[in-house]
Amino acid sequence: MSKYVSRQSDDTGFIAWSEEENQIWHELITRQLGVISGKACDEYMAGLEKLQLPTDRIPQLEEVSSVLRATTGWECAEVPALISFDKFFELLANKRFPVATFIRSREEFDYLQEPDIFHEIFGHCAMLTNPAFAEFTHQYGKIGLAANKQDRVYLARLYWFTIEFGLLNTADGLRIYGGGILSSPGETQYALGSDIPERKLFDAVDVLRTPYRIDIMQPIYFMIERIDQLFDIAQLDMMALVEQARALGLHAAKFPPKEKQVS
């Protein structure tokens, strides 16, 4: 259950953000633009250039959607804080990227577990201007929509290690394309600047077998060699690979189990 309440747009699609919410956006985006310099992949930076996100206020979804429609045919979809997997996959399958219309509080300024509008727009929408990333996300939605509940658990790992936490191995060194890293100052520094995490070349079955936790720095990142590799991954028979992963079993987790909170 989310503790956040999403803002509702009016009949014209306009969302009235408060002065404090716009100030939080301003502080988040100006900080993160500094953090990702030299660390985000070129494709992401090119997408940011296309989006021209305001730094003094939260953008309206239509401002972002108009750029996405013109580049890859995508658009933003206004959603409440939490949505079902069915709705999530249905939106992606129709080239609509879910954006929760709330922004984090100051108490969770550095990290929150559920994706807010800063994470969704700053983290993901610049990459959605890239044809390979957009096509991969679209195909992922279609595969997930047709999958059963058990298979979706495997598919969640694919999303996690690409769209959220993917790295790109470029001639100039490691760069980031995953939105979960790009929207987090701590994870950006950790993913590229730390010797702690393991970095592996992308292998679909390997990814599908790798457990993760959402509330810790990632012990493993998967790298692709070029962003167009996402076109190739989108064409894989992913459900056949899910069956392979299921038959082989999960890798041992490289993190401790989450402690149960005592109420």
Tab-separated table of C-alpha atoms in Angstrom:
chain	number	residue	atom	x	y	z
A	1	MET	CA	0.000	0.000	0.000
A	2	SER	CA	1.493	3.313	-1.059
A	3	LYS	CA	1.706	6.134	1.450
A	4	TYR	CA	1.729	8.586	-1.443
A	5	VAL	CA	-1.360	10.004	-3.114
A	6	SER	CA	-1.032	10.699	-6.821
A	7	ARG	CA	-2.035	14.050	-8.241
A	8	GLN	CA	-4.989	13.937	-10.591
A	9	SER	CA	-4.897	15.859	-13.856
A	10	ASP	CA	-7.733	18.151	-14.875
A	11	ASP	CA	-9.827	17.813	-18.043
A	12	THR	CA	-6.983	19.217	-20.135
A	13	GLY	CA	-4.389	16.808	-18.677
A	14	PHE	CA	-2.793	19.532	-16.540
A	15	ILE	CA	-1.550	18.647	-13.048
A	16	ALA	CA	-1.322	21.468	-10.508
A	17	TRP	CA	1.851	20.812	-8.528
A	18	SER	CA	2.572	22.721	-5.344
A	19	GLU	CA	5.504	25.086	-4.940
A	20	GLU	CA	7.183	22.595	-2.599
A	21	GLU	CA	6.742	19.714	-5.074
A	22	ASN	CA	8.264	21.806	-7.853
A	23	GLN	CA	11.131	22.733	-5.531
A	24	ILE	CA	11.810	19.060	-4.750
A	25	TRP	CA	11.916	18.326	-8.511
A	26	HIS	CA	14.319	21.242	-8.991
A	27	GLU	CA	16.673	19.968	-6.288
A	28	LEU	CA	16.493	16.368	-7.514
A	29	ILE	CA	17.134	17.122	-11.177
A	30	THR	CA	19.898	19.673	-10.679
A	31	ARG	CA	21.736	17.320	-8.327
A	32	GLN	CA	21.366	14.301	-10.575
A	33	LEU	CA	22.395	16.113	-13.759
A	34	GLY	CA	25.712	16.727	-12.039
A	35	VAL	CA	26.017	13.145	-10.780
A	36	ILE	CA	25.402	11.431	-14.150
A	37	SER	CA	27.802	13.617	-16.127
A	38	GLY	CA	30.278	11.296	-17.839
A	39	LYS	CA	28.440	8.257	-16.468
A	40	ALA	CA	25.167	8.117	-18.437
A	41	CYS	CA	25.329	6.592	-21.908
A	42	ASP	CA	25.355	8.848	-24.979
A	43	GLU	CA	21.891	7.623	-25.997
A	44	TYR	CA	20.454	8.773	-22.682
A	45	MET	CA	22.112	12.174	-22.927
A	46	ALA	CA	20.784	12.553	-26.484
A	47	GLY	CA	17.306	11.734	-25.169
A	48	LEU	CA	17.612	14.343	-22.421
A	49	GLU	CA	18.554	16.882	-25.063
A	50	LYS	CA	15.384	16.020	-26.996
A	51	LEU	CA	13.149	16.173	-23.900
A	52	GLN	CA	14.433	19.540	-22.654
A	53	LEU	CA	13.065	18.811	-19.179
A	54	PRO	CA	12.450	21.925	-17.079
A	55	THR	CA	14.614	22.203	-13.988
A	56	ASP	CA	12.446	24.725	-12.144
A	57	ARG	CA	9.223	22.687	-12.086
A	58	ILE	CA	7.799	19.210	-12.653
A	59	PRO	CA	7.055	18.778	-16.371
A	60	GLN	CA	3.516	18.147	-17.516
A	61	LEU	CA	3.143	14.658	-18.982
A	62	GLU	CA	2.061	16.001	-22.355
A	63	GLU	CA	5.336	17.928	-22.664
A	64	VAL	CA	7.199	14.629	-22.420
A	65	SER	CA	4.657	12.640	-24.463
A	66	SER	CA	4.825	15.032	-27.412
A	67	VAL	CA	8.571	14.350	-27.758
A	68	LEU	CA	8.187	10.592	-27.288
A	69	ARG	CA	5.396	10.384	-29.877
A	70	ALA	CA	7.543	12.262	-32.397
A	71	THR	CA	10.591	10.029	-31.856
A	72	THR	CA	9.402	6.465	-31.112
A	73	GLY	CA	5.602	6.566	-30.896
A	74	TRP	CA	5.500	6.228	-27.113
A	75	GLU	CA	3.684	8.417	-24.612
A	76	CYS	CA	3.338	8.789	-20.857
A	77	ALA	CA	0.349	7.305	-19.053
A	78	GLU	CA	-0.802	8.911	-15.824
A	79	VAL	CA	-1.188	6.199	-13.164
A	80	PRO	CA	-1.715	6.083	-9.387
A	81	ALA	CA	1.200	5.237	-7.130
A	82	LEU	CA	0.863	1.461	-7.537
A	83	ILE	CA	-0.686	-0.507	-10.413
A	84	SER	CA	-1.242	-4.214	-11.095
A	85	PHE	CA	1.110	-6.279	-13.249
A	86	ASP	CA	-1.735	-6.718	-15.741
A	87	LYS	CA	-2.083	-2.959	-16.112
A	88	PHE	CA	1.679	-2.470	-16.242
A	89	PHE	CA	2.191	-4.945	-19.080
A	90	GLU	CA	-0.902	-3.714	-20.925
A	91	LEU	CA	0.429	-0.145	-20.917
A	92	LEU	CA	3.891	-1.161	-22.163
A	93	ALA	CA	2.355	-3.375	-24.842
A	94	ASN	CA	0.539	-0.282	-26.118
A	95	LYS	CA	3.631	1.957	-25.997
A	96	ARG	CA	2.375	3.850	-22.974
A	97	PHE	CA	4.891	4.303	-20.173
A	98	PRO	CA	3.304	4.389	-16.697
A	99	VAL	CA	4.187	7.509	-14.724
A	100	ALA	CA	2.998	7.732	-11.128
A	101	THR	CA	1.936	11.332	-10.565
A	102	PHE	CA	3.455	11.960	-7.160
A	103	ILE	CA	6.886	13.133	-6.114
A	104	ARG	CA	8.835	11.889	-3.112
A	105	SER	CA	8.813	13.681	0.218
A	106	ARG	CA	11.892	15.322	1.727
A	107	GLU	CA	12.069	12.442	4.217
A	108	GLU	CA	12.720	10.069	1.286
A	109	PHE	CA	14.657	12.541	-0.850
A	110	ASP	CA	17.619	10.225	-1.476
A	111	TYR	CA	15.782	6.946	-1.861
A	112	LEU	CA	12.273	5.570	-1.996
A	113	GLN	CA	11.177	2.062	-2.927
A	114	GLU	CA	8.261	2.966	-5.157
A	115	PRO	CA	8.842	4.846	-8.401
A	116	ASP	CA	7.798	8.494	-8.376
A	117	ILE	CA	7.504	10.970	-11.242
A	118	PHE	CA	11.183	11.917	-10.974
A	119	HIS	CA	12.299	8.305	-11.342
A	120	GLU	CA	9.915	7.604	-14.222
A	121	ILE	CA	10.563	10.746	-16.257
A	122	PHE	CA	14.209	11.514	-15.500
A	123	GLY	CA	15.211	7.851	-15.188
A	124	HIS	CA	13.364	6.312	-18.135
A	125	CYS	CA	11.810	8.727	-20.605
A	126	ALA	CA	15.062	9.960	-22.155
A	127	MET	CA	15.906	6.366	-23.114
A	128	LEU	CA	12.428	5.912	-24.592
A	129	THR	CA	13.460	8.328	-27.356
A	130	ASN	CA	15.949	5.641	-28.470
A	131	PRO	CA	14.513	3.175	-31.021
A	132	ALA	CA	16.234	0.075	-29.618
A	133	PHE	CA	15.284	0.779	-26.007
A	134	ALA	CA	11.725	1.706	-27.043
A	135	GLU	CA	11.294	-1.464	-29.112
A	136	PHE	CA	12.675	-3.680	-26.344
A	137	THR	CA	10.302	-2.119	-23.800
A	138	HIS	CA	7.364	-2.547	-26.196
A	139	GLN	CA	8.131	-6.223	-26.876
A	140	TYR	CA	8.666	-6.809	-23.161
A	141	GLY	CA	5.171	-5.476	-22.492
A	142	LYS	CA	3.636	-7.778	-25.099
A	143	ILE	CA	5.467	-10.832	-23.732
A	144	GLY	CA	4.500	-9.985	-20.156
A	145	LEU	CA	0.870	-9.390	-21.045
A	146	ALA	CA	0.601	-12.907	-22.486
A	147	ALA	CA	2.553	-14.584	-19.666
A	148	ASN	CA	1.128	-16.277	-16.591
A	149	LYS	CA	1.809	-15.229	-13.023
A	150	GLN	CA	4.669	-17.706	-12.511
A	151	ASP	CA	6.436	-16.678	-15.728
A	152	ARG	CA	6.116	-12.999	-14.860
A	153	VAL	CA	8.353	-13.561	-11.841
A	154	TYR	CA	11.120	-14.534	-14.274
A	155	LEU	CA	10.304	-11.681	-16.635
A	156	ALA	CA	10.552	-9.206	-13.752
A	157	ARG	CA	14.262	-10.076	-13.536
A	158	LEU	CA	14.722	-9.247	-17.205
A	159	TYR	CA	13.181	-5.796	-16.662
A	160	TRP	CA	15.197	-5.253	-13.508
A	161	PHE	CA	18.591	-6.007	-15.036
A	162	THR	CA	18.004	-4.065	-18.260
A	163	ILE	CA	15.475	-1.229	-18.111
A	164	GLU	CA	16.096	-0.502	-14.429
A	165	PHE	CA	19.722	-1.473	-13.778
A	166	GLY	CA	21.357	-2.047	-17.147
A	167	LEU	CA	24.934	-1.021	-17.956
A	168	LEU	CA	26.486	-0.405	-21.358
A	169	ASN	CA	30.082	-1.469	-22.048
A	170	THR	CA	31.333	1.249	-24.406
A	171	ALA	CA	34.730	2.011	-25.966
A	172	ASP	CA	34.981	4.862	-23.450
A	173	GLY	CA	34.251	2.596	-20.500
A	174	LEU	CA	31.128	1.582	-18.602
A	175	ARG	CA	28.064	3.780	-19.002
A	176	ILE	CA	24.540	3.600	-17.562
A	177	TYR	CA	21.269	3.136	-19.434
A	178	GLY	CA	19.070	1.742	-16.622
A	179	GLY	CA	16.659	4.218	-15.059
A	180	GLY	CA	16.961	2.802	-11.561
A	181	ILE	CA	20.622	3.821	-11.566
A	182	LEU	CA	20.241	7.065	-13.516
A	183	SER	CA	17.721	8.484	-11.042
A	184	SER	CA	19.758	7.556	-7.942
A	185	PRO	CA	22.907	9.452	-6.906
A	186	GLY	CA	24.134	6.658	-4.659
A	187	GLU	CA	23.555	3.880	-7.181
A	188	THR	CA	25.152	5.910	-10.002
A	189	GLN	CA	28.385	6.257	-8.025
A	190	TYR	CA	28.242	2.677	-6.783
A	191	ALA	CA	27.456	1.048	-10.154
A	192	LEU	CA	30.421	2.621	-11.945
A	193	GLY	CA	32.801	3.700	-9.211
A	194	SER	CA	32.829	0.786	-6.763
A	195	ASP	CA	34.735	-2.506	-6.805
A	196	ILE	CA	32.007	-4.211	-4.773
A	197	PRO	CA	29.396	-5.199	-7.401
A	198	GLU	CA	29.928	-7.940	-9.948
A	199	ARG	CA	29.483	-6.880	-13.590
A	200	LYS	CA	28.589	-9.610	-16.058
A	201	LEU	CA	27.988	-9.672	-19.794
A	202	PHE	CA	24.296	-9.985	-20.575
A	203	ASP	CA	23.053	-13.528	-21.058
A	204	ALA	CA	19.267	-13.874	-21.079
A	205	VAL	CA	19.059	-17.210	-19.215
A	206	ASP	CA	21.618	-16.007	-16.681
A	207	VAL	CA	19.552	-12.848	-16.094
A	208	LEU	CA	16.310	-14.830	-15.704
A	209	ARG	CA	17.985	-16.987	-13.028
A	210	THR	CA	19.429	-14.116	-10.977
A	211	PRO	CA	17.538	-13.064	-7.827
A	212	TYR	CA	17.451	-9.411	-6.789
A	213	ARG	CA	16.291	-7.212	-3.965
A	214	ILE	CA	14.799	-3.779	-4.558
A	215	ASP	CA	15.931	-2.163	-1.309
A	216	ILE	CA	19.718	-2.586	-1.501
A	217	MET	CA	22.566	-1.564	-3.768
A	218	GLN	CA	22.761	-4.198	-6.483
A	219	PRO	CA	25.399	-6.916	-6.028
A	220	ILE	CA	25.266	-7.736	-9.772
A	221	TYR	CA	24.842	-5.635	-12.907
A	222	PHE	CA	24.529	-6.979	-16.444
A	223	MET	CA	26.218	-5.217	-19.340
A	224	ILE	CA	25.304	-5.059	-22.995
A	225	GLU	CA	27.914	-4.121	-25.621
A	226	ARG	CA	25.834	-1.636	-27.588
A	227	ILE	CA	22.351	-0.209	-27.156
A	228	ASP	CA	21.166	-1.786	-30.432
A	229	GLN	CA	21.686	-5.171	-28.755
A	230	LEU	CA	18.286	-4.486	-27.175
A	231	PHE	CA	16.768	-4.982	-30.660
A	232	ASP	CA	18.291	-8.492	-30.687
A	233	ILE	CA	17.140	-9.289	-27.148
A	234	ALA	CA	13.607	-8.182	-28.072
A	235	GLN	CA	13.542	-10.832	-30.814
A	236	LEU	CA	14.553	-13.734	-28.547
A	237	ASP	CA	12.006	-16.447	-27.757
A	238	MET	CA	11.851	-15.213	-24.189
A	239	MET	CA	9.288	-17.737	-22.971
A	240	ALA	CA	11.474	-20.622	-24.172
A	241	LEU	CA	14.352	-19.032	-22.240
A	242	VAL	CA	12.122	-18.762	-19.162
A	243	GLU	CA	11.559	-22.532	-19.416
A	244	GLN	CA	15.325	-23.082	-19.603
A	245	ALA	CA	15.869	-20.863	-16.581
A	246	ARG	CA	13.165	-22.697	-14.636
A	247	ALA	CA	14.743	-26.073	-15.465
A	248	LEU	CA	18.202	-24.900	-14.394
A	249	GLY	CA	16.955	-23.247	-11.207
A	250	LEU	CA	17.810	-19.908	-9.645
A	251	HIS	CA	21.339	-18.823	-8.850
A	252	ALA	CA	22.161	-18.504	-5.170
A	253	ALA	CA	21.311	-15.005	-3.943
A	254	LYS	CA	24.317	-12.729	-3.395
A	255	PHE	CA	22.517	-10.831	-0.639
A	256	PRO	CA	21.057	-11.674	2.776
A	257	PRO	CA	17.309	-12.288	3.034
A	258	LYS	CA	15.238	-9.263	3.866
A	259	GLU	CA	14.586	-9.018	7.591
A	260	LYS	CA	10.940	-9.327	8.529
A	261	GLN	CA	9.723	-6.181	10.215
A	262	VAL	CA	8.128	-6.749	13.575
A	263	SER	CA	4.877	-4.823	13.847
